């Protein structure tokens, strides 16, 4: 609780788990979940550095913007996913390759 | 006591995030994401960030998570009891991701980050409000335009073609 | 005058064009009368020219018009019309005989499958012949020379369905080519040295010494006299071919495969006379050696052809060899310097020989119809052994035959006597006076009068043999004889005209003495003498003097020999006192030789053509077996070997390098294609690998 490394380690673990999710899942919604994990990992870092290093609340403000962006991103991404589902009947990103040569 | 609670939440976060990453059942993954969000919120509290923690709970759990659950429900057959979701290049991804983890952990653990005493607890809402409307006013306005664009964009995209 | 001459030249060409291009419109509608009308117009114009010429009554009468045909740098060729006494007389003869043949052919060729074409070809022949006559330079004469060769070819081959006719036309054309090559070489020699081919230009060029100066280093600085001798002989070679002189006479008897009127027009009266005409034109430039050659060839031809004519049974073949013999006379006359006599004989011979041929055509025509009536298609209508006694059936033809034969035999009161006597006198004079020329220097000059008188005996003999076999005695084929009848007017009238023109007084006017040598003809035609004034030359004065001396004895002797020939023929064929068969068997080799034309054709085939073909085969064999096999193909093979070696190196090294680099990139592409999955998540992983790699690079 009193060490920044414990937060940074958690952040790192969440980040790589998010990366793993993004890079291995086929389902577009699952990939969105991975993205949320990565964003959370970043947020933890912002707050932790705010407390232990900069001693200011700027990190909090940035975190709030990130959360807001995450909400906007989730809304638009889900809209795209729904559209894709309507058009193709599935949301598997590895099959969404109609732009592939 | 506080340490114990911290490590409990720490473990909860890692465990539920792992379920998100590795679970074969998408429903399980989504619901374990709830645990992750709560754990992260707990981390914020431990970091003296009360407003951010509350925002985390409200927006993530109340907004984004519900949105994700809707997304899963809308894109799978209602008759499917188990919404399993296959994944690929697991071992390859795991290896690379593990390497990245090591790569990140090396500076995280091998570097002295602290800069004097950690900031003591203080009430943050007022200060954040002041910051948002002073230093970050432009960012705030841009963010509001972005949210408006995202709202319109999401509505346009999700709308049924006429 | 020039316009008239051009009209005479070009009208027959118009006739040709009409007959050929409008054949379909006129063939069945008496279209031949268009040609006859044109020909008669030509005849009228020729008469006009003749009248003008006689009006001048001047040996040096001469109108010449010249245009440049084309210029090539310094080289230029000219075309021109020359009207002088010789060409006017020739024009009249050609136009007259051509007209008569045109008329005669309406009956003779009636029903022929290529009737219109026949008239067209007669037209182009007349055009070409007029071109020869009117030309004022040797090049133009050469052009028309080839044109008459062509029309002769076309007319001999008129019935080309018959193999013999097709072969004869080819033989005539090719044999003529042999002579023409010599003529062309002669033209080139003269052109090279003098730069002109105009008659007068050549004469003055040689007379003024330009010839000697012009040679310079040409022809290796040849002796001008020798070169001129060769030029003359080479030009004369053209005449040898066209006038069927020994040894190129072989085509003329075969040319009898053509229609008989054609034989009369082309192969008796006019075209074969073109050679004599050419010799007349080159006469002034002949050196004594060249003249000796001309005279010798003429004499040999006259005698040699006459001996063959004795034994032939085909009525046209007899006349053909007779023609060769008479042409030999003309050539011999020109060679001996008897210029006037030679040209005179050309004219008289044209008349009586055309008459003879057309008369024989009349007989053949009647025979054909008779054979057709009795449905006999195997009997030869031209074989005299199937005739006999025709005197009563064909009185006009018989009469004409008698007149023309007396003329050709050299009996007084007929034209042949005048010209032949002059020729014999000329040869006598040449033999007695000549000191120049190889014939004289070898002491062989007397062979010419021998040939001349010998041929005269034989001529009289074979002509009366022909008459007796055809018109006298019993018919050998009474079945044919029954059906024979006189030919129609269109055929007999031209015959009568020709027979009339074989009488003496047409040529002796204003004198009516049948022995006169001072008619209009010998006035307007004057021996031009020679223009060769270097080396040995022909002495005209000397010759004329000797000619005068020889005139009387030659005349008496010629009368004797003619009577001798006729008498002998009477003995053998009319009175049958001597059996022809026993005579033949007694003569043995001579008879066989004569009957087989002294094996001249066989000599050509076995002595020249076959060895030549064998030589060609040998050369071809050498070409294929050695030259091609070792040199060409060998080079090819070796090149191929080297090429294949180079090719292997190419394949291995150059292509190998190229292919190897290709393979590298192919392999690279092949291996890299697996990371281009099109999956964004793969790319993400690769990006992460990149991040790790950068980190590792920084860390170490």
mmCIF file with all atom_site columns, N, CA, C and O in Angstrom, chain C residues 403 407 413-416 418 498-508:
data_model
loop_
_atom_site.group_PDB
_atom_site.id
_atom_site.type_symbol
_atom_site.label_atom_id
_atom_site.label_alt_id
_atom_site.label_comp_id
_atom_site.label_asym_id
_atom_site.label_entity_id
_atom_site.label_seq_id
_atom_site.pdbx_PDB_ins_code
_atom_site.Cartn_x
_atom_site.Cartn_y
_atom_site.Cartn_z
_atom_site.occupancy
_atom_site.B_iso_or_equiv
_atom_site.pdbx_formal_charge
_atom_site.auth_seq_id
_atom_site.auth_comp_id
_atom_site.auth_asym_id
_atom_site.auth_atom_id
_atom_site.pdbx_PDB_model_num
ATOM 1  N N  . UNK C 1 403 ? 4.085  -19.720 -160.621 1.00 0.00 ? 403 UNK C N  1
ATOM 2  C CA . UNK C 1 403 ? 4.712  -18.394 -160.760 1.00 0.00 ? 403 UNK C CA 1
ATOM 3  C C  . UNK C 1 403 ? 5.759  -18.191 -159.682 1.00 0.00 ? 403 UNK C C  1
ATOM 4  O O  . UNK C 1 403 ? 6.909  -17.822 -159.934 1.00 0.00 ? 403 UNK C O  1
ATOM 5  N N  . UNK C 1 407 ? 9.850  -17.941 -159.867 1.00 0.00 ? 407 UNK C N  1
ATOM 6  C CA . UNK C 1 407 ? 10.529 -16.763 -159.344 1.00 0.00 ? 407 UNK C CA 1
ATOM 7  C C  . UNK C 1 407 ? 11.648 -17.171 -158.395 1.00 0.00 ? 407 UNK C C  1
ATOM 8  O O  . UNK C 1 407 ? 12.777 -16.707 -158.502 1.00 0.00 ? 407 UNK C O  1
ATOM 9  N N  . UNK C 1 413 ? 12.083 -13.138 -166.333 1.00 0.00 ? 413 UNK C N  1
ATOM 10 C CA . UNK C 1 413 ? 10.741 -12.567 -166.331 1.00 0.00 ? 413 UNK C CA 1
ATOM 11 C C  . UNK C 1 413 ? 10.113 -12.588 -164.942 1.00 0.00 ? 413 UNK C C  1
ATOM 12 O O  . UNK C 1 413 ? 9.008  -12.134 -164.762 1.00 0.00 ? 413 UNK C O  1
ATOM 13 N N  . UNK C 1 414 ? 10.811 -13.158 -163.986 1.00 0.00 ? 414 UNK C N  1
ATOM 14 C CA . UNK C 1 414 ? 10.266 -13.139 -162.624 1.00 0.00 ? 414 UNK C CA 1
ATOM 15 C C  . UNK C 1 414 ? 11.246 -12.410 -161.713 1.00 0.00 ? 414 UNK C C  1
ATOM 16 O O  . UNK C 1 414 ? 12.443 -12.322 -161.995 1.00 0.00 ? 414 UNK C O  1
ATOM 17 N N  . UNK C 1 415 ? 10.681 -11.919 -160.634 1.00 0.00 ? 415 UNK C N  1
ATOM 18 C CA . UNK C 1 415 ? 11.472 -11.043 -159.772 1.00 0.00 ? 415 UNK C CA 1
ATOM 19 C C  . UNK C 1 415 ? 12.675 -11.765 -159.166 1.00 0.00 ? 415 UNK C C  1
ATOM 20 O O  . UNK C 1 415 ? 13.749 -11.195 -159.014 1.00 0.00 ? 415 UNK C O  1
ATOM 21 N N  . UNK C 1 416 ? 12.474 -13.039 -158.819 1.00 0.00 ? 416 UNK C N  1
ATOM 22 C CA . UNK C 1 416 ? 13.551 -13.787 -158.184 1.00 0.00 ? 416 UNK C CA 1
ATOM 23 C C  . UNK C 1 416 ? 14.796 -13.830 -159.038 1.00 0.00 ? 416 UNK C C  1
ATOM 24 O O  . UNK C 1 416 ? 15.925 -13.823 -158.525 1.00 0.00 ? 416 UNK C O  1
ATOM 25 N N  . UNK C 1 418 ? 15.972 -11.539 -160.962 1.00 0.00 ? 418 UNK C N  1
ATOM 26 C CA . UNK C 1 418 ? 16.728 -10.293 -160.851 1.00 0.00 ? 418 UNK C CA 1
ATOM 27 C C  . UNK C 1 418 ? 17.577 -10.280 -159.594 1.00 0.00 ? 418 UNK C C  1
ATOM 28 O O  . UNK C 1 418 ? 18.776 -10.005 -159.622 1.00 0.00 ? 418 UNK C O  1
ATOM 29 N N  . UNK C 1 498 ? 0.004  -11.417 -154.734 1.00 0.00 ? 498 UNK C N  1
ATOM 30 C CA . UNK C 1 498 ? 1.393  -11.761 -154.450 1.00 0.00 ? 498 UNK C CA 1
ATOM 31 C C  . UNK C 1 498 ? 2.063  -12.371 -155.668 1.00 0.00 ? 498 UNK C C  1
ATOM 32 O O  . UNK C 1 498 ? 3.239  -12.108 -155.958 1.00 0.00 ? 498 UNK C O  1
ATOM 33 N N  . UNK C 1 499 ? 1.342  -13.191 -156.384 1.00 0.00 ? 499 UNK C N  1
ATOM 34 C CA . UNK C 1 499 ? 1.916  -13.798 -157.580 1.00 0.00 ? 499 UNK C CA 1
ATOM 35 C C  . UNK C 1 499 ? 2.254  -12.721 -158.603 1.00 0.00 ? 499 UNK C C  1
ATOM 36 O O  . UNK C 1 499 ? 3.320  -12.739 -159.232 1.00 0.00 ? 499 UNK C O  1
ATOM 37 N N  . UNK C 1 500 ? 1.340  -11.762 -158.732 1.00 0.00 ? 500 UNK C N  1
ATOM 38 C CA . UNK C 1 500 ? 1.593  -10.672 -159.688 1.00 0.00 ? 500 UNK C CA 1
ATOM 39 C C  . UNK C 1 500 ? 2.847  -9.913  -159.288 1.00 0.00 ? 500 UNK C C  1
ATOM 40 O O  . UNK C 1 500 ? 3.666  -9.534  -160.135 1.00 0.00 ? 500 UNK C O  1
ATOM 41 N N  . UNK C 1 501 ? 3.027  -9.705  -157.992 1.00 0.00 ? 501 UNK C N  1
ATOM 42 C CA . UNK C 1 501 ? 4.191  -8.963  -157.516 1.00 0.00 ? 501 UNK C CA 1
ATOM 43 C C  . UNK C 1 501 ? 5.478  -9.766  -157.654 1.00 0.00 ? 501 UNK C C  1
ATOM 44 O O  . UNK C 1 501 ? 6.554  -9.262  -157.380 1.00 0.00 ? 501 UNK C O  1
ATOM 45 N N  . UNK C 1 502 ? 5.364  -11.018 -158.067 1.00 0.00 ? 502 UNK C N  1
ATOM 46 C CA . UNK C 1 502 ? 6.574  -11.793 -158.319 1.00 0.00 ? 502 UNK C CA 1
ATOM 47 C C  . UNK C 1 502 ? 7.053  -11.610 -159.758 1.00 0.00 ? 502 UNK C C  1
ATOM 48 O O  . UNK C 1 502 ? 8.017  -12.237 -160.182 1.00 0.00 ? 502 UNK C O  1
ATOM 49 N N  . UNK C 1 503 ? 6.348  -10.799 -160.515 1.00 0.00 ? 503 UNK C N  1
ATOM 50 C CA . UNK C 1 503 ? 6.771  -10.563 -161.895 1.00 0.00 ? 503 UNK C CA 1
ATOM 51 C C  . UNK C 1 503 ? 7.823  -9.466  -161.941 1.00 0.00 ? 503 UNK C C  1
ATOM 52 O O  . UNK C 1 503 ? 7.885  -8.604  -161.066 1.00 0.00 ? 503 UNK C O  1
ATOM 53 N N  . UNK C 1 504 ? 8.629  -9.494  -162.989 1.00 0.00 ? 504 UNK C N  1
ATOM 54 C CA . UNK C 1 504 ? 9.836  -8.656  -163.015 1.00 0.00 ? 504 UNK C CA 1
ATOM 55 C C  . UNK C 1 504 ? 9.559  -7.168  -163.078 1.00 0.00 ? 504 UNK C C  1
ATOM 56 O O  . UNK C 1 504 ? 10.257 -6.373  -162.482 1.00 0.00 ? 504 UNK C O  1
ATOM 57 N N  . UNK C 1 505 ? 8.476  -6.784  -163.800 1.00 0.00 ? 505 UNK C N  1
ATOM 58 C CA . UNK C 1 505 ? 8.392  -5.373  -164.154 1.00 0.00 ? 505 UNK C CA 1
ATOM 59 C C  . UNK C 1 505 ? 8.043  -4.472  -162.993 1.00 0.00 ? 505 UNK C C  1
ATOM 60 O O  . UNK C 1 505 ? 8.216  -3.274  -163.058 1.00 0.00 ? 505 UNK C O  1
ATOM 61 N N  . UNK C 1 506 ? 7.573  -5.028  -161.893 1.00 0.00 ? 506 UNK C N  1
ATOM 62 C CA . UNK C 1 506 ? 7.357  -4.167  -160.739 1.00 0.00 ? 506 UNK C CA 1
ATOM 63 C C  . UNK C 1 506 ? 8.663  -3.607  -160.204 1.00 0.00 ? 506 UNK C C  1
ATOM 64 O O  . UNK C 1 506 ? 8.683  -2.633  -159.486 1.00 0.00 ? 506 UNK C O  1
ATOM 65 N N  . UNK C 1 507 ? 9.728  -4.273  -160.545 1.00 0.00 ? 507 UNK C N  1
ATOM 66 C CA . UNK C 1 507 ? 11.010 -3.880  -159.969 1.00 0.00 ? 507 UNK C CA 1
ATOM 67 C C  . UNK C 1 507 ? 11.948 -3.240  -160.991 1.00 0.00 ? 507 UNK C C  1
ATOM 68 O O  . UNK C 1 507 ? 12.945 -2.658  -160.611 1.00 0.00 ? 507 UNK C O  1
ATOM 69 N N  . UNK C 1 508 ? 11.621 -3.419  -162.257 1.00 0.00 ? 508 UNK C N  1
ATOM 70 C CA . UNK C 1 508 ? 12.536 -2.880  -163.269 1.00 0.00 ? 508 UNK C CA 1
ATOM 71 C C  . UNK C 1 508 ? 12.057 -1.565  -163.848 1.00 0.00 ? 508 UNK C C  1
ATOM 72 O O  . UNK C 1 508 ? 12.775 -0.936  -164.624 1.00 0.00 ? 508 UNK C O  1
#
